[in-house]
Coordinates of C-alpha atoms in Angstrom, one line a residue:
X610 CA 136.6 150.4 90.2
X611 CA 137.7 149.8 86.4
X612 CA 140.9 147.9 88.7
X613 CA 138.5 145.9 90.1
X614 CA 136.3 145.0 87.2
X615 CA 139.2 144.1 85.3
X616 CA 140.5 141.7 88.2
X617 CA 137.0 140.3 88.9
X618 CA 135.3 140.5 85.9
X619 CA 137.8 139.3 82.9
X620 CA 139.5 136.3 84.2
X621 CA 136.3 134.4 84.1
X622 CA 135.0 136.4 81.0
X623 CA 138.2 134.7 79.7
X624 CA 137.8 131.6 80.9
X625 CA 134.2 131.0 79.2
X626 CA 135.0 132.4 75.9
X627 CA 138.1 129.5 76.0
X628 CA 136.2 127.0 77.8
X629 CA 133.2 127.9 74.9
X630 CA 135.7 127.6 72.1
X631 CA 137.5 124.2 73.1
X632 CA 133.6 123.3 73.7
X633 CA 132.6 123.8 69.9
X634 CA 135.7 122.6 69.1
X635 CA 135.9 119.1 70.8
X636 CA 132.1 118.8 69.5
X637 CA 133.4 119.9 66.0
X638 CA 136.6 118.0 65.2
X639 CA 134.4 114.8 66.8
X640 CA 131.6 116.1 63.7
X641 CA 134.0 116.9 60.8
X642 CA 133.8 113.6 58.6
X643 CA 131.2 113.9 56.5
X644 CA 128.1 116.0 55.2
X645 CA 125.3 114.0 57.4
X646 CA 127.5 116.0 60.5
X647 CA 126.3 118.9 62.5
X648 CA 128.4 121.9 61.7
X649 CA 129.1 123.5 64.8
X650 CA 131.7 126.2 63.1
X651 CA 129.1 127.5 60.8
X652 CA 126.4 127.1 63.6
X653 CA 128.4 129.5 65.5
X654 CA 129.1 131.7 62.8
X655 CA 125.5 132.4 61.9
X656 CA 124.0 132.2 65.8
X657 CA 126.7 134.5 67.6
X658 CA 126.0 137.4 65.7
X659 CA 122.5 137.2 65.4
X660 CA 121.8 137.1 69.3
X661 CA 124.2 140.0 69.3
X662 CA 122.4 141.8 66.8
X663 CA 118.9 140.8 68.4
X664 CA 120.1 142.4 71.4
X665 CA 121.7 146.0 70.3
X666 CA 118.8 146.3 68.0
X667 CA 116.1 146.5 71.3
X668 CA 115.9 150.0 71.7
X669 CA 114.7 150.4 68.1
X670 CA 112.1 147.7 68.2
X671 CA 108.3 147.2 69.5
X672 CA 108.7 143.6 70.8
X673 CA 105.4 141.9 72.1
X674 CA 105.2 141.9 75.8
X675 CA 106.6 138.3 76.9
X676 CA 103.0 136.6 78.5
X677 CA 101.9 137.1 74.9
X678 CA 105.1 136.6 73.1
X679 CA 104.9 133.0 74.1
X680 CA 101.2 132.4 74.0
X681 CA 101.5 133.1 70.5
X682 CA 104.6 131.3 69.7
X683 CA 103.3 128.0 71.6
X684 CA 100.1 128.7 70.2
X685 CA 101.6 128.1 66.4
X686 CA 101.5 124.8 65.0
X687 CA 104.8 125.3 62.2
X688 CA 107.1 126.9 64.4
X689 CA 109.4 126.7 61.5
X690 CA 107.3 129.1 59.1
X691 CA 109.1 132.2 58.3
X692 CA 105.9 134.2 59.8
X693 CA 107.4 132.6 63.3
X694 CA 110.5 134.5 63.3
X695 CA 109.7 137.5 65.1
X696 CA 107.3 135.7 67.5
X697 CA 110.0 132.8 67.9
X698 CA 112.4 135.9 69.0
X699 CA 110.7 137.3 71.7
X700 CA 109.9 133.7 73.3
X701 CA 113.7 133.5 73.3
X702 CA 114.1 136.8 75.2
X703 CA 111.4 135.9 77.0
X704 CA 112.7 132.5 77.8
X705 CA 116.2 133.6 79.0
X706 CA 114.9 136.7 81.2
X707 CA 112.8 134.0 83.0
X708 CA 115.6 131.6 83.6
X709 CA 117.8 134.3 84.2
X710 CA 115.7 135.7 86.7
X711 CA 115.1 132.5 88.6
X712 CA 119.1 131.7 89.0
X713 CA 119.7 135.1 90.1
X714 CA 117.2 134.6 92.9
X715 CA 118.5 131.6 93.7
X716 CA 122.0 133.4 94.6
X717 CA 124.4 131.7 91.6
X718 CA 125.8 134.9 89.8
X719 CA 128.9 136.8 90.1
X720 CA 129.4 140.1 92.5
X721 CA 130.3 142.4 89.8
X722 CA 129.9 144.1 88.1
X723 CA 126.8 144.4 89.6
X724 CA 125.7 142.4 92.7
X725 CA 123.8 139.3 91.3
X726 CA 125.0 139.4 88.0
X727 CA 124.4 136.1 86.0
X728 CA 127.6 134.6 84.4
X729 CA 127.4 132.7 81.7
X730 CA 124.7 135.1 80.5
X731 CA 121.5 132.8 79.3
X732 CA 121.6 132.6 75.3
X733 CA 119.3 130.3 73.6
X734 CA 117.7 130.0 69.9
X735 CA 114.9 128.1 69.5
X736 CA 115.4 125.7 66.1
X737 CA 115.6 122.3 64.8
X738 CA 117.8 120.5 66.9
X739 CA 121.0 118.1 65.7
X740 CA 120.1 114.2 65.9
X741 CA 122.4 112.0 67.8
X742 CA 124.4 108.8 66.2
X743 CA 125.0 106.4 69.0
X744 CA 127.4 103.6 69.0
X745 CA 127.9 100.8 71.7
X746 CA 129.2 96.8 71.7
X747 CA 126.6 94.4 71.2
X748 CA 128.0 92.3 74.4
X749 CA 127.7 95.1 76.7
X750 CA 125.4 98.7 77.1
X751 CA 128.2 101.5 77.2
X752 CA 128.8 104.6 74.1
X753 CA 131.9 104.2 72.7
X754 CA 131.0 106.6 69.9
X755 CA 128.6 110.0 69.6
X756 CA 128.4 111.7 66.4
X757 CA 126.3 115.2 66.1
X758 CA 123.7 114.9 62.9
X759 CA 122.2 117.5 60.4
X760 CA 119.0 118.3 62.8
X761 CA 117.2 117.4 58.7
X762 CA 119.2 114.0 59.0
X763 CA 116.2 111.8 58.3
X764 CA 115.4 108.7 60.3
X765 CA 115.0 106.6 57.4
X766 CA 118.8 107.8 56.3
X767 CA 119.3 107.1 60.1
X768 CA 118.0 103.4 59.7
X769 CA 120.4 103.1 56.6
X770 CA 123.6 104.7 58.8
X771 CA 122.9 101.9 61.7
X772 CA 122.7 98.8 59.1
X773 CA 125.8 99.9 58.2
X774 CA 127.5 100.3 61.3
X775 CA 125.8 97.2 62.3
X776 CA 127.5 95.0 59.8
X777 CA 130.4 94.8 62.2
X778 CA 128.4 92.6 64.1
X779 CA 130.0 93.3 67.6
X780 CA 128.0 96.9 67.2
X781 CA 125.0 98.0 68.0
X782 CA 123.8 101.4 66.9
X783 CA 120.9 104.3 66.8
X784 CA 119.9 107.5 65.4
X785 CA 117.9 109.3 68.0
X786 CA 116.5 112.7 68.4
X787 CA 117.9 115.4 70.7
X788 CA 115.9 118.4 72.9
X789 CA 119.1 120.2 72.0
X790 CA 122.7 121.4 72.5
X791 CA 125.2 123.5 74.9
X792 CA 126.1 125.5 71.7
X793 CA 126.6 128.8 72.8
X794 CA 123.9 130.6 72.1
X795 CA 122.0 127.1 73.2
X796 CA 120.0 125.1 70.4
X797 CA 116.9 124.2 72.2
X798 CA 114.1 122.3 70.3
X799 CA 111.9 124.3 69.0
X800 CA 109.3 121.1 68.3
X801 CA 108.9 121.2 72.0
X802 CA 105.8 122.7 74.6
X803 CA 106.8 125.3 77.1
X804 CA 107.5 123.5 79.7
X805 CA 109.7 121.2 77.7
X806 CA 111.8 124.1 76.1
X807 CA 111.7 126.1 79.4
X808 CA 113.4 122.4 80.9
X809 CA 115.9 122.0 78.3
X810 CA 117.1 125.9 78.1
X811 CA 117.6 125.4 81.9
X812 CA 119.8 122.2 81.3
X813 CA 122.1 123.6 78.4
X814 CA 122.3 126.7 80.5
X815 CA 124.1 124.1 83.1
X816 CA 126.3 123.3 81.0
X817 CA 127.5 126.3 80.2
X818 CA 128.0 127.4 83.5
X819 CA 129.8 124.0 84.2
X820 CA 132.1 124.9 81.4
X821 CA 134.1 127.2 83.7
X822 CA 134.7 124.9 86.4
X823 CA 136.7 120.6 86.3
X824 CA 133.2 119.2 86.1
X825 CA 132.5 121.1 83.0
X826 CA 135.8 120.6 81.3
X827 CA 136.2 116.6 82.2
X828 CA 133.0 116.2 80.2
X829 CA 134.9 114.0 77.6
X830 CA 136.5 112.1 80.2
X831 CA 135.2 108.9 82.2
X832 CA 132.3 108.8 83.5
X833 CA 132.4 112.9 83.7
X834 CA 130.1 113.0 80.5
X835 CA 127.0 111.2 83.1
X836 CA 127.5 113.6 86.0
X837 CA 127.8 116.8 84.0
X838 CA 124.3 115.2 81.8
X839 CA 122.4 114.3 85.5
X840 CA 123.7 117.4 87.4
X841 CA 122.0 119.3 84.2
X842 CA 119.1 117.3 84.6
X843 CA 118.3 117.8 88.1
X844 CA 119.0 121.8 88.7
X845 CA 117.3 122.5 84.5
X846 CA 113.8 120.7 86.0
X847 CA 114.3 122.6 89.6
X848 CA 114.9 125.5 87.7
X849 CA 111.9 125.3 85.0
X850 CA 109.7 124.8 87.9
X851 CA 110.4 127.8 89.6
X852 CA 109.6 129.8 86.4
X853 CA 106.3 128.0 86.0
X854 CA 106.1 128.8 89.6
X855 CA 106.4 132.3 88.8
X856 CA 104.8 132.9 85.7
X857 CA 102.9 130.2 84.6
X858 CA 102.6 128.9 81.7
X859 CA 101.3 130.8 78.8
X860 CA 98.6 128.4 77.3
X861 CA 96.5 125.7 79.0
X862 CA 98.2 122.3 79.1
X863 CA 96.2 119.7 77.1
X864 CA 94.6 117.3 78.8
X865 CA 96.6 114.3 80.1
X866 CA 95.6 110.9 79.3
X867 CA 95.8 108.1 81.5
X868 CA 98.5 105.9 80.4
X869 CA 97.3 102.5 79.7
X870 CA 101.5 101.4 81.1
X871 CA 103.9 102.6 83.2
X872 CA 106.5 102.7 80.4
X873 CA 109.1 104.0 82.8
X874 CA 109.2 101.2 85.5
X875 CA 108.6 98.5 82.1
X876 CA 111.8 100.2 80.2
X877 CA 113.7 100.0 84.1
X878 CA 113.0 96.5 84.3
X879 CA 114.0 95.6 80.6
X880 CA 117.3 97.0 81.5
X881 CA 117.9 95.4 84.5
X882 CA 117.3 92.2 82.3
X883 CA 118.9 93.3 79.3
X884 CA 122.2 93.6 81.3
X885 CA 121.9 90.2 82.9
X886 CA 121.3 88.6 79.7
X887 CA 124.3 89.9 78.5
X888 CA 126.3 89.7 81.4
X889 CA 125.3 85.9 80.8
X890 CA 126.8 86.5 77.4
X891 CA 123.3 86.0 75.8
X892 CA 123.2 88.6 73.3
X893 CA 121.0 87.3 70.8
X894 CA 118.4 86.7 74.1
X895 CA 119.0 90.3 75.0
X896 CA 118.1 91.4 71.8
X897 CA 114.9 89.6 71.0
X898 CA 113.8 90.8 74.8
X899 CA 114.7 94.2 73.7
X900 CA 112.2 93.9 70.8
X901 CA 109.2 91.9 72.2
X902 CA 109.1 94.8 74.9
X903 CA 109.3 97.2 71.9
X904 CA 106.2 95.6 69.9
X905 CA 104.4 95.4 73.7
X906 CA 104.7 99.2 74.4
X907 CA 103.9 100.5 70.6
X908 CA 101.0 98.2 71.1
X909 CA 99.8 100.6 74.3
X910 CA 100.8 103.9 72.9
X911 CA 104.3 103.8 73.4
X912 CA 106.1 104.3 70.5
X913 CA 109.8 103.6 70.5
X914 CA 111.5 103.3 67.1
X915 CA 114.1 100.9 68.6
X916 CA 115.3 99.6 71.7
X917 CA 118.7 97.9 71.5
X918 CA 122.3 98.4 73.1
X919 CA 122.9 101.7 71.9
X920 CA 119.5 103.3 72.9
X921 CA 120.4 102.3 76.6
X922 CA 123.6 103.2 76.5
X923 CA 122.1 106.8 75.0
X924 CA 119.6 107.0 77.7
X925 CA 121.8 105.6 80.0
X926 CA 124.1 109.1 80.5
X927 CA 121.0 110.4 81.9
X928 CA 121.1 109.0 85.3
X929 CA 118.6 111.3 87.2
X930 CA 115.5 109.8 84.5
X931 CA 113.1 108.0 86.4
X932 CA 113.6 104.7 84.3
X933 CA 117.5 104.7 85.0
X934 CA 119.2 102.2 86.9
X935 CA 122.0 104.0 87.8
X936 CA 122.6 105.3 91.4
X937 CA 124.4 108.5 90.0
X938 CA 121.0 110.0 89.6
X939 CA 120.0 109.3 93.4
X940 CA 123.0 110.6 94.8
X941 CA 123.1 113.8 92.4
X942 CA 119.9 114.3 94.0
X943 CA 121.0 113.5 97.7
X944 CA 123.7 115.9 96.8
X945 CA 121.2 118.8 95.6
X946 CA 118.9 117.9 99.2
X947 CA 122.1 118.2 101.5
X948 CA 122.9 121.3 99.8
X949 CA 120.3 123.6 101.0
X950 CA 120.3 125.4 97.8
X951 CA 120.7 125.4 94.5
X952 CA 124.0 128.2 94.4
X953 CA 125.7 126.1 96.8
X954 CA 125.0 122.2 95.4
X955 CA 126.4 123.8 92.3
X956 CA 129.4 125.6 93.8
X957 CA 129.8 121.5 95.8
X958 CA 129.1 119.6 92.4
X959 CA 131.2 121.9 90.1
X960 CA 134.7 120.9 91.4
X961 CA 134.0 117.3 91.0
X962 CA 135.0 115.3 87.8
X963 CA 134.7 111.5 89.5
X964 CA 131.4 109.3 90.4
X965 CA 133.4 108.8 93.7
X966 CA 133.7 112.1 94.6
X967 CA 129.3 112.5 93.7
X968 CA 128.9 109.5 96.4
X969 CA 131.0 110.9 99.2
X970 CA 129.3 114.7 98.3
X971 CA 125.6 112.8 98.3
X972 CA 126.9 111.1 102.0
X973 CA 128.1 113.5 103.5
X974 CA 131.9 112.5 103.9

């Protein structure tokens, strides 16, 4: 048995603690040149040993049952406040159990050393989550830069960092906020509602798990960075609604209001535009379109700080969004439908690095 569990067990024990290192550091050399950065080192430092701490201290603690751990943390309107800590805790646990449970249903775990057992474990802290500095050309929507931000980076500092960049006047740039991170344990948002945070612990989870495998690893490489993004996507929704399936949600969702647009299918169509415009090489065009469409929807409830090159090209990575016009998303979806189930699109999807190889998975060949 201990032969076994060695064989079985530590390789890909090894593997994630190297893939998780390179992670944090490819993240951290990309954030080490200046203080407005994300430290990822020190966010490590401070995170690892807390969740391990959390965890060995369990037997010694009381912790609120989970239905009522998270009615009361989503209930709270600073999650920030140091009264939230033991509250914002147990949603964590509760969180993770949830997910956890729902992936080993689903079949994706290893088969020791228990049958089932769920590999990357699911690790999550609920906080503030890093902003995101995006770069692209004026003359054409693609990221050619990504920098990590203090999550206290303000967005008045962020309107002074993009004037900046964009007095090099073939750059367009933006300062956006994030749902969170595939640190490891996972920063998730913690500004978010249940079914937000229970979404976007599912979708770092993903990446984690992709860590071990090409997909995973490519991330920085080609187009790698928009499958790995919309394969994260499509199996973190699946997967947080199959815990709401479950378990519900712990308070009553407030009531929705009829939007007065369809921002999606406007913000689809601007970039379908946008792109011909500057395909056309009509930049300045482009970028008075992008702003009459920007006044139009703040004027019907949609507010959007900016829309220029760089918020598409940020937006743009995510290709399973409704308002994307990239057919990635559909045939990361096709992929998932041909698949049966979730354990095997992933075992599929995980050995591809290439937006040829997605097609030929989504068809078939």
């Amino acid at each position: 048995m201990a032969a076994r569990l060695f064989r079985d067990v530590l390789p890909p024990a090894l593997i994630f603690g190297a893939a998780a290192v390179l992670w944090v550091a490819l993240f951290a050399v990309r954030a080490a040149s200046g203080g407005d950065r994300f430290d990822f080192v020190r966010w490590e430092v401070q995170a690892l040993p807390g969740a391990a701490l959390y965890r060995l201290g369990a037997p010694l603690r009381t912790d609120p049952a989970a239905d009522a751990a998270l009615a009361g943390y989503f209930a709270l309107s600073d999650r920030s406040a140091p009264a939230s800590a033991a509250l914002e805790s147990a949603a964590e646990a509760a969180i993770a159990g949830r997910i956890d449970a729902v992936l080993r249903a689903q079949g994706i775990g290893w088969p020791v050393p228990a049958p089932g057992t769920l590999f990357p474990p699911v690790n999550l802290e609920l906080a503030a989550a890093p902003r995101a500095l995006v770069v692209s050309p004026r003359a054409r929507i693609a990221r050619v830069r990504t920098e990590a931000l203090r999550p206290d980076f303000t967005f008045a500092a962020g309107e002074t960092l993009e004037r900046r960049i964009e007095a090099d006047r073939t750059l367009s740039a933006l300062v956006v906020g994030t749902g969170g991170i595939a640190t490891y344990p996972a920063i998730v948002a913690s500004s978010e509602d249940y079914a937000g945070t229970v979404t976007a612990a599912a979708h770092e989870w993903v990446h984690h798990y992709l860590a071990l495998y090409p997909l995973g690893r490519a991330y920085f490489s080609g187009n790698a960075e928009t499958i790995n993004e919309t394969v994260a996507d499509v199996v973190g929704e699946e997967v947080a609604r199959l815990v709401i399936e479950h378990w519900g949600t712990p308070l009553a969702p407030p009531a929705a209001r009829r939007p007065v647009i369809d921002a999606t299918a406007v913000l689809r169509d601007l970039r379908i535009e946008v792109d011909a415009l500057l395909a056309a090489g009509r930049i300045e065009d482009a970028e008075r379109r992008m702003q009459t469409v920007r006044v139009q929807l703040d004027s019907m409830g949609v507010g959007i700080r900016r829309i220029n090159q760089a918020y598409f090209a940020w937006y743009g990575t995510y290709a399973a969004r409704p308002d994307s016009i990239d057919p990635l998303g559909g045939q990361v979806r096709a992929a998932r439908a041909r698949a049966g189930s979730l354990a095997r699109f992933l075992e599929q999807i995980r050995a591809l690095s290439t937006r040829e190889e997605v097609a030929r998975l989504a068809g078939g060949s």
